[in-house]
mmCIF file of C-alpha atoms in Angstrom:
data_model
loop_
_atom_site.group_PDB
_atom_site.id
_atom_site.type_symbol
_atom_site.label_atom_id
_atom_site.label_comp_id
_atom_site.label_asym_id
_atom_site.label_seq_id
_atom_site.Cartn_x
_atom_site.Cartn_y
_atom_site.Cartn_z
ATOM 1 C CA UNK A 1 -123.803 57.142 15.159
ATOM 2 C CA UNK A 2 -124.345 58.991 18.755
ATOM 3 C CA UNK A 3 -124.992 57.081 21.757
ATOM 4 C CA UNK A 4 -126.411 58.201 25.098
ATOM 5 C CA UNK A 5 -127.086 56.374 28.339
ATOM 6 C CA UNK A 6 -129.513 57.406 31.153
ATOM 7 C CA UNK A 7 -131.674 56.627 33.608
ATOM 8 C CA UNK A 8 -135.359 57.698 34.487
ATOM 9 C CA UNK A 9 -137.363 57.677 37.996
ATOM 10 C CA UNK A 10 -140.663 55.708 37.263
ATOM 11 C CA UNK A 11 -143.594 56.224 39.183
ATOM 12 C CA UNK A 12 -143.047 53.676 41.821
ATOM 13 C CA UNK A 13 -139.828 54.755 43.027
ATOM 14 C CA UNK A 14 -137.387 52.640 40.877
ATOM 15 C CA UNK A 15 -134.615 54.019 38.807
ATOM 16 C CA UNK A 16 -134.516 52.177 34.714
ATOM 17 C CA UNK A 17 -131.452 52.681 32.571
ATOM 18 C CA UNK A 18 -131.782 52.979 28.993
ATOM 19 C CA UNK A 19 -129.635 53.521 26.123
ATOM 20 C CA UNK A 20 -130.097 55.315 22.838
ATOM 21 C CA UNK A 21 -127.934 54.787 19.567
ATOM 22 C CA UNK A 22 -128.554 55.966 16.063
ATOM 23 C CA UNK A 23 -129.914 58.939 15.146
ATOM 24 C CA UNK A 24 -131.893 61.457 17.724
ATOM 25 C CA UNK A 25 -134.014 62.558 15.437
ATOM 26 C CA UNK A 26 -134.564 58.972 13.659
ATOM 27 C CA UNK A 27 -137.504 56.600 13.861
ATOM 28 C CA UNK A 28 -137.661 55.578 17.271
ATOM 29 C CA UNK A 29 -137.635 51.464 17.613
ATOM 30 C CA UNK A 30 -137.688 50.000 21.472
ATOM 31 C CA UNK A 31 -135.960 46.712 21.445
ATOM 32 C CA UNK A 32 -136.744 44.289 24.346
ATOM 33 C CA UNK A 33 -133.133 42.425 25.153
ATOM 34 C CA UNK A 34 -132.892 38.621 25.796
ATOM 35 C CA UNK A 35 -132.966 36.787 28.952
ATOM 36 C CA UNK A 36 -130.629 37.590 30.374
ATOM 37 C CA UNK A 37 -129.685 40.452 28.661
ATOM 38 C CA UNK A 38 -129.552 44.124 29.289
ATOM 39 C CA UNK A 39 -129.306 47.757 27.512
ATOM 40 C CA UNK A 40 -126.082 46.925 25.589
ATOM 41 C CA UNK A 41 -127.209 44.401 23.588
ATOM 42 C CA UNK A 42 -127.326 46.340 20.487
ATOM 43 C CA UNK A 43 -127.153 44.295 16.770
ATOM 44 C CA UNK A 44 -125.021 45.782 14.148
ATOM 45 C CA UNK A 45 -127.331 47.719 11.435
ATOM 46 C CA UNK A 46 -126.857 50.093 8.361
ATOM 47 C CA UNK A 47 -129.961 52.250 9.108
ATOM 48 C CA UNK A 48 -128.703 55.449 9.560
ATOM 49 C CA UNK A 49 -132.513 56.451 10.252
ATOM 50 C CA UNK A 50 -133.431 54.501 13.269
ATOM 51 C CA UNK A 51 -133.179 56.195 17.318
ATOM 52 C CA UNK A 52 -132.353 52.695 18.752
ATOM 53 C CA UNK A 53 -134.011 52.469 22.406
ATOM 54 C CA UNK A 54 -132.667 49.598 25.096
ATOM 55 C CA UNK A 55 -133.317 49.596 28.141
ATOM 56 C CA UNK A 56 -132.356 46.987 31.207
ATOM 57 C CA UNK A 57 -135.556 45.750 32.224
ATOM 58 C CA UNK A 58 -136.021 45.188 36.474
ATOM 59 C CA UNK A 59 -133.425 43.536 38.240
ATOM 60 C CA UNK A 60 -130.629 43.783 35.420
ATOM 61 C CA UNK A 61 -127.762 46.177 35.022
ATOM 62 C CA UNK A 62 -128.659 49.591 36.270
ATOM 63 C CA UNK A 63 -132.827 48.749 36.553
ATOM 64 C CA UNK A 64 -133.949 48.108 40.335
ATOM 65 C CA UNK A 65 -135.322 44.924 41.178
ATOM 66 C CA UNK A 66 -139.292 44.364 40.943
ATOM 67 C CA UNK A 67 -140.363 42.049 43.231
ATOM 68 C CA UNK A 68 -143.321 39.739 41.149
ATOM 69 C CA UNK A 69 -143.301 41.802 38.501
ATOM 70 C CA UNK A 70 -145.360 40.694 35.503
ATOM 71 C CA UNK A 71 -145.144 41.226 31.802
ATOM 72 C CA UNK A 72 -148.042 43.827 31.812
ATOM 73 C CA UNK A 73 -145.674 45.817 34.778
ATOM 74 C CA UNK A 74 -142.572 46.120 32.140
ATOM 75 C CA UNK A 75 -145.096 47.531 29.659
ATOM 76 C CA UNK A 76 -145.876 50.280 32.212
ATOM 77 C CA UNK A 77 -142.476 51.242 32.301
ATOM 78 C CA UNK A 78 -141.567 51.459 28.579
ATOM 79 C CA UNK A 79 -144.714 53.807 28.094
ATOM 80 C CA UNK A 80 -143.112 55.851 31.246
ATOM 81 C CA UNK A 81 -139.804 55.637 29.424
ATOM 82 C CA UNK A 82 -141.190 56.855 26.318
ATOM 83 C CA UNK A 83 -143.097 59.809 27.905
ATOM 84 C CA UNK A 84 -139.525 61.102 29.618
ATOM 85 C CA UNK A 85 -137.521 60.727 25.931
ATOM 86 C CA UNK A 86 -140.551 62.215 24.304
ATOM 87 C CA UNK A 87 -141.664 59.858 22.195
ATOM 88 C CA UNK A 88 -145.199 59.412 20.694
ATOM 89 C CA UNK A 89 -144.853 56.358 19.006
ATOM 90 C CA UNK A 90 -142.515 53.852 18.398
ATOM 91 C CA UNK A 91 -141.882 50.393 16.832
ATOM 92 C CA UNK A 92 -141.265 47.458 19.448
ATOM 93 C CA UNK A 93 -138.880 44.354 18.793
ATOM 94 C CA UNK A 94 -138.811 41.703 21.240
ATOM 95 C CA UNK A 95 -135.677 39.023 20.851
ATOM 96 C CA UNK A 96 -135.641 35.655 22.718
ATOM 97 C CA UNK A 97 -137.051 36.464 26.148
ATOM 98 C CA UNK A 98 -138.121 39.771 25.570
ATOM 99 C CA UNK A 99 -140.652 38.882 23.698
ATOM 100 C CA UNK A 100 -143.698 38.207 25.995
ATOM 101 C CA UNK A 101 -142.498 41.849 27.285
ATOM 102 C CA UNK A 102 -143.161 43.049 23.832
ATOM 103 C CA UNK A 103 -146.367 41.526 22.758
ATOM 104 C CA UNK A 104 -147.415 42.844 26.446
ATOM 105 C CA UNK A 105 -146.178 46.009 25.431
ATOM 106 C CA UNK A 106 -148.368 46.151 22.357
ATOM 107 C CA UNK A 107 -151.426 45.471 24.042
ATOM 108 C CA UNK A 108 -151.161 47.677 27.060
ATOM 109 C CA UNK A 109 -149.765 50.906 25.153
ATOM 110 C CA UNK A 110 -152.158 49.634 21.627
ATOM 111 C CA UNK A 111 -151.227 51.972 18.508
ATOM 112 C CA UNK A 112 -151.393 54.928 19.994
ATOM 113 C CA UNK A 113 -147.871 54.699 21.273
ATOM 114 C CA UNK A 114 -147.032 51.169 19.262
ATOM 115 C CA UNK A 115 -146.544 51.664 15.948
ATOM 116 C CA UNK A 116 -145.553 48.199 14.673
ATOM 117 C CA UNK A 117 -144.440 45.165 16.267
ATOM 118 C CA UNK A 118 -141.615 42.491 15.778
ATOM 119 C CA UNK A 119 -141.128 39.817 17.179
ATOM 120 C CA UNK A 120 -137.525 37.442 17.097
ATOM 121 C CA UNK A 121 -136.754 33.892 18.127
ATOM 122 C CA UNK A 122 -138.925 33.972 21.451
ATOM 123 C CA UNK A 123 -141.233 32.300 24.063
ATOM 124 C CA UNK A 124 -144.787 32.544 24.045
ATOM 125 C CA UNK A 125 -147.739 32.427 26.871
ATOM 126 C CA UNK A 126 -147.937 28.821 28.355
ATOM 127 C CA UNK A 127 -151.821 29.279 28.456
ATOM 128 C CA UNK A 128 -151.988 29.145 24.320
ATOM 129 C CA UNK A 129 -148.633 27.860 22.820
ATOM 130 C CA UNK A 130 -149.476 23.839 22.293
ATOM 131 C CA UNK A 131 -146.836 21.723 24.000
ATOM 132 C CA UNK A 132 -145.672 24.486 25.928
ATOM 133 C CA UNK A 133 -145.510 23.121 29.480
ATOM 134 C CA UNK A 134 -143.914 19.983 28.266
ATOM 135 C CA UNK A 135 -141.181 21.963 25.797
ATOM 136 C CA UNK A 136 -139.944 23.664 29.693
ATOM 137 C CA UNK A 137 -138.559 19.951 30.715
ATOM 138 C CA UNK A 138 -137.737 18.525 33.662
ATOM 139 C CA UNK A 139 -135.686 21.919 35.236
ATOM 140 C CA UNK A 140 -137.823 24.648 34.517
ATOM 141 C CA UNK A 141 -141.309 23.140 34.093
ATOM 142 C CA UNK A 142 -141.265 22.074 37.888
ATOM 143 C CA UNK A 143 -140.262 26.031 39.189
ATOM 144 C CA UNK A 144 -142.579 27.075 36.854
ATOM 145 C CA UNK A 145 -145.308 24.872 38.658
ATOM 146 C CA UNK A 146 -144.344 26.733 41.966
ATOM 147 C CA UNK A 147 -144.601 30.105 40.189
ATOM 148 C CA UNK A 148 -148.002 29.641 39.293
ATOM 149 C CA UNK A 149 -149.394 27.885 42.562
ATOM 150 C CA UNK A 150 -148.140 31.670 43.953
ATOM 151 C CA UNK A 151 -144.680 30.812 45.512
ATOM 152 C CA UNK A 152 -142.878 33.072 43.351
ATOM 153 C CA UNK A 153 -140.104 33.327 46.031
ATOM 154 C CA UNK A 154 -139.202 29.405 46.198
ATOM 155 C CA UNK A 155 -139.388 29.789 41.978
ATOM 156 C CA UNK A 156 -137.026 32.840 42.402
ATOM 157 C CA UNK A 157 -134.591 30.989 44.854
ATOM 158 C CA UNK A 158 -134.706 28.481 42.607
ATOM 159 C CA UNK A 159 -133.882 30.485 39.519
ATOM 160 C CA UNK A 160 -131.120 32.058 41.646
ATOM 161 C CA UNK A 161 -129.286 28.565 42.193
ATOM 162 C CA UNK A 162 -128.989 27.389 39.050
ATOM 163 C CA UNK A 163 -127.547 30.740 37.932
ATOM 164 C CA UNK A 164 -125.155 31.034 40.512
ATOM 165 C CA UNK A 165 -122.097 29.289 37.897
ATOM 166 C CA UNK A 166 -122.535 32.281 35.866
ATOM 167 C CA UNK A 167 -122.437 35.094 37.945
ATOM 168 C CA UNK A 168 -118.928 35.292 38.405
ATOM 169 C CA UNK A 169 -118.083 34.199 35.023
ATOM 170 C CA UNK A 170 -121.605 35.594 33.105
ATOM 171 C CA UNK A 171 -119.698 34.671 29.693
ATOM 172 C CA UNK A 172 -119.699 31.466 30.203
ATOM 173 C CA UNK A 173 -123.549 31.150 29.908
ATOM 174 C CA UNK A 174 -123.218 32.195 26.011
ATOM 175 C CA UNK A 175 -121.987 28.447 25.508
ATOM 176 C CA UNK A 176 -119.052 26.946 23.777
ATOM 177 C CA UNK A 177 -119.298 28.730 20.258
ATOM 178 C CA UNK A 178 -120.500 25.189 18.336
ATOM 179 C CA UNK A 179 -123.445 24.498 16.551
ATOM 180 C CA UNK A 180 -125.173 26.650 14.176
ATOM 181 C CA UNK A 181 -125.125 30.062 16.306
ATOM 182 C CA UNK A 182 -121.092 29.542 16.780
ATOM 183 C CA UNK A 183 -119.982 31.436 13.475
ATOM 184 C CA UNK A 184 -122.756 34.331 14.303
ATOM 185 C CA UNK A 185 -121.970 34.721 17.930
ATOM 186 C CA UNK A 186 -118.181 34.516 17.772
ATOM 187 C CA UNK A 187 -117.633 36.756 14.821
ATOM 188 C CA UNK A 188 -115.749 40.060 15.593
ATOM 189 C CA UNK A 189 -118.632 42.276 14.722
ATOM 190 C CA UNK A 190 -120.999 40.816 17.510
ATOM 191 C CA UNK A 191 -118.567 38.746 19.999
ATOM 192 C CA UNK A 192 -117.411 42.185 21.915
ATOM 193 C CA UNK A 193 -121.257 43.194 22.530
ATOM 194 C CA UNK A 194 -122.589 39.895 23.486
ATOM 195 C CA UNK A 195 -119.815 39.465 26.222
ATOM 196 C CA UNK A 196 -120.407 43.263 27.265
ATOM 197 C CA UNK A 197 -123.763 42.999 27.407
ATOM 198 C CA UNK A 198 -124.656 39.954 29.275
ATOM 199 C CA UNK A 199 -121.487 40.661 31.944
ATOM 200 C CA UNK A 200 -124.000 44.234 32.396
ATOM 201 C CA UNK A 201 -127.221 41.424 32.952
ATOM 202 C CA UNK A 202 -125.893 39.442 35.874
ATOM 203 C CA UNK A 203 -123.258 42.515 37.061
ATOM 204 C CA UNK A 204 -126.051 42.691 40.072
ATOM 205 C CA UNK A 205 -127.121 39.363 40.331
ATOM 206 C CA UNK A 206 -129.862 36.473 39.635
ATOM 207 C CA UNK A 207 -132.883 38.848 40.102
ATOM 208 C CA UNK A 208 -133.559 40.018 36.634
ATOM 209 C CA UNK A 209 -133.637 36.433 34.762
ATOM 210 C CA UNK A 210 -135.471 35.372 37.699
ATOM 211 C CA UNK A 211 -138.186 38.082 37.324
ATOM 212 C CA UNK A 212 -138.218 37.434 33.290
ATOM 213 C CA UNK A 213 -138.857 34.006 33.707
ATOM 214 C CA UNK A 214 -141.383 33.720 36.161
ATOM 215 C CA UNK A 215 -143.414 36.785 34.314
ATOM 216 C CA UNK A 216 -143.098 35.056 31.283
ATOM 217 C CA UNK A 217 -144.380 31.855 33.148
ATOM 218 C CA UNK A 218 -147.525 33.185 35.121
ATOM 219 C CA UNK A 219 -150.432 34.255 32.822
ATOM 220 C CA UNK A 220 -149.885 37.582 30.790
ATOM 221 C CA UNK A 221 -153.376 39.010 31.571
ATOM 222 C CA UNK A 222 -154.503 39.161 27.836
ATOM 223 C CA UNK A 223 -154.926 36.647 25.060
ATOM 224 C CA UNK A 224 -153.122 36.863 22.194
ATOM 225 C CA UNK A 225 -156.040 37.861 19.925
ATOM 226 C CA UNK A 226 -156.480 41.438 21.987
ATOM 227 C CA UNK A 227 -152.896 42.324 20.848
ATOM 228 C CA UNK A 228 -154.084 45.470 18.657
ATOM 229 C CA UNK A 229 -150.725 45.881 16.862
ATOM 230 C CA UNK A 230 -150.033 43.010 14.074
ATOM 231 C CA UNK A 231 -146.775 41.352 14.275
ATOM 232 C CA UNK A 232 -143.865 40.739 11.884
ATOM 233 C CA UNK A 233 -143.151 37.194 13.729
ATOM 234 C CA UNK A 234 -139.357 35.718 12.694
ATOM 235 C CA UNK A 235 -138.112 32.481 13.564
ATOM 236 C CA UNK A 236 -134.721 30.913 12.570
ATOM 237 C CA UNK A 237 -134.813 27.062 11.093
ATOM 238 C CA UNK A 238 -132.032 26.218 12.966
ATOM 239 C CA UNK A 239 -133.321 26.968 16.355
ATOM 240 C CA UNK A 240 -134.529 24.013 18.304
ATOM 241 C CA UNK A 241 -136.734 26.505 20.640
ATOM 242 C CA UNK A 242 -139.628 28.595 20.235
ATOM 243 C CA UNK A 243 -140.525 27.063 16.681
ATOM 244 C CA UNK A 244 -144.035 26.431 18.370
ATOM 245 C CA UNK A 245 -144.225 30.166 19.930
ATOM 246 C CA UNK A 246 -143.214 31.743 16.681
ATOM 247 C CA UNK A 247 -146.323 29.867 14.862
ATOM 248 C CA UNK A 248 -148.304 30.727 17.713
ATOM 249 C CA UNK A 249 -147.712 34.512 18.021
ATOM 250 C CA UNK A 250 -148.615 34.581 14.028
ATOM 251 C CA UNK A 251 -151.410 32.743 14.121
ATOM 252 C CA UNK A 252 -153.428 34.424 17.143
ATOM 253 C CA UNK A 253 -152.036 37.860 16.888
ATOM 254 C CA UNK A 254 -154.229 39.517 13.976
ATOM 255 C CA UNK A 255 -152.718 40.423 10.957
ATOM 256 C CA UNK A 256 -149.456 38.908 11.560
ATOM 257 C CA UNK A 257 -146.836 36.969 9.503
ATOM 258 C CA UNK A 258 -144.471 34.647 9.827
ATOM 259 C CA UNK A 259 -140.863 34.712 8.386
ATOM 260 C CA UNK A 260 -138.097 31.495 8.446
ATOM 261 C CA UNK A 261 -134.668 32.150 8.203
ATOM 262 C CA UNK A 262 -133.781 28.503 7.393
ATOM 263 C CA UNK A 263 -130.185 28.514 7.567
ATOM 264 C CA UNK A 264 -130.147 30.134 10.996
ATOM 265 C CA UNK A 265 -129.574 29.885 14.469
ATOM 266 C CA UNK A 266 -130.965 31.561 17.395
ATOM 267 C CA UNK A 267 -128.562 34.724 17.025
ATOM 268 C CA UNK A 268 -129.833 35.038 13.827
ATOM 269 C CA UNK A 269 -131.141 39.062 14.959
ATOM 270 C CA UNK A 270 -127.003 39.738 14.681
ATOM 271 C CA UNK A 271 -127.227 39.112 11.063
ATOM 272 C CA UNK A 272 -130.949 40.035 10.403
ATOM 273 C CA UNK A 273 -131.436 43.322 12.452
ATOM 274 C CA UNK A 274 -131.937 45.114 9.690
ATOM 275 C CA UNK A 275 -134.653 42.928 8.043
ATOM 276 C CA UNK A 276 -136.552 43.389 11.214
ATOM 277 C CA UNK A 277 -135.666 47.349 11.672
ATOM 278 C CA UNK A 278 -137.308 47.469 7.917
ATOM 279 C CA UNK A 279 -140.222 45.263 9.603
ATOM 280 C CA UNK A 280 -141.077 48.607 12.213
ATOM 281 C CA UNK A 281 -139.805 51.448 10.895
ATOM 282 C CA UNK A 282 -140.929 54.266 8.085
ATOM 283 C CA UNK A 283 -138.926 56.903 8.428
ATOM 284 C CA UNK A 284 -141.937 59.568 7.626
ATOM 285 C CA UNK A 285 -143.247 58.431 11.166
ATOM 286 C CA UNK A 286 -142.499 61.551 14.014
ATOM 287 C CA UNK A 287 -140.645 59.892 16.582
ATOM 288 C CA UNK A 288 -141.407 63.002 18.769
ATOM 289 C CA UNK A 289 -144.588 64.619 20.174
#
């Protein structure tokens, strides 16, 4: 399996590192990391068929900061991404937090550059997930308050301090290994890339869970039911977030479905990548234009 790292110049001025694994030549699949995350968080799979593109969205690893960026800005800079690997189409998974970035990402690049769409374990738009301001709780649902009266730098600071534990110790915000993810996340096939990869999200700072949250917050700029790209929605029984996002995204995004994993945690993408590389993928598809 190759692997390449890079970076790419977008438009504006920033610089966004990416990562490619699998095969060049392979069905290209974009996934959208966590929050926080970054390019190196890269599940274990068996398809030797699938170009495997990660990137480190702004503010996180080797990505520049974007001040007030919104969902509908990271969407911008996969299809600028794509253009410099030379890709024409691609399937998009979004994980956890990424996934408002990749439902945005199916509406703003449609199929003429999104070929099919996953999504994992993630939150959806406050404006149509039921119960969604009150699921934020008494920490977030306050900042988020801020965000949307406009003060997105008091909601950043405020992001900022309660990270600050984790900076210099950024495993420490994977948790304790108990409960139902423990097994998943501490077995020697995923443990090494989870630490890697979220030490890579906070190497630099607060700035790019900051920016995920409050884009993820603010309105996305589209309603669910414009998404042109039906969704292969997953959602893991043992996951005591998101259960009401997951229904959500597969009710209002046409043509979707919804699968439960019911013996699952969060992580369960670690154990189930491949089910959802199957979900985006046919390997007659040109990854290339």
């Amino acid at each position: 399996m190759s692997k390449a790292s890079g970076s790419v110049r977008l438009r504006d001025g920033r610089s966004l590192t990416y990562r490619e694994t699998g095969a060049p030549d392979g069905a290209a699949v974009v996934l959208f990391h966590g929050s926080p995350g970054s390019r190196l968080f890269v599940p274990r799979s068996t398809r030797a068929d699938v170009r495997l593109i990660t990137f480190d969205r702004a503010g996180y690893g080797g990505s520049d900061p974007q001040p007030e960026r919104t969902v509908l800005d990271t969407a911008r800079d996969v299809g600028e991404l794509l253009d410099h690997l030379g890709v024409a189409q691609a399937g998009i998974v979004g994980w956890s937090g990424g996934c408002p970035f990749a439902v945005a990402t199916a509406f703003a690049l449609d199929t003429r550059r999104v070929g099919a769409l996953a999504l994992v374990s993630g939150p959806g738009p406050l404006d149509e997930v039921p119960g969604a301001w009150d699921a934020l709780g008494e920490r977030r649902g306050p900042t988020a308050a801020v965000a949307r009266a406009g003060d997105v730098a008091r909601a950043s600071r405020a992001i900022e301090r309660h990270m600050a534990p984790f900076i210099g110790d950024p495993v420490s915000f994977l948790g304790t290994g108990k409960g139902p993810d423990g097994a998943v996340t501490r077995a020697p096939e995923h443990w090494p890339m989870l630490q890697d990869q979220i030490a890579e999200a906070l190497r630099t700072g607060a700035s790019g869970i900051a920016g995920d949250l409050i884009a993820a917050w603010l309105p996305f700029g589209f309603a669910l039911a414009e998404v042109p790209v039906p969704a292969a929605v997953f959602h893991a029984g043992l996951d005591r977030y998101n259960g009401h996002d997951m229904r959500t995204f597969a009710d209002r995004i046409p043509g979707s479905t919804l699968t439960v994993w019911p013996d699952l945690g969060h992580f369960a993408i670690l154990d189930r990548f491949d089910e959802v590389l199957d979900a985006v993928t046919d390997a007659r598809a040109p990854s290339t234009g």
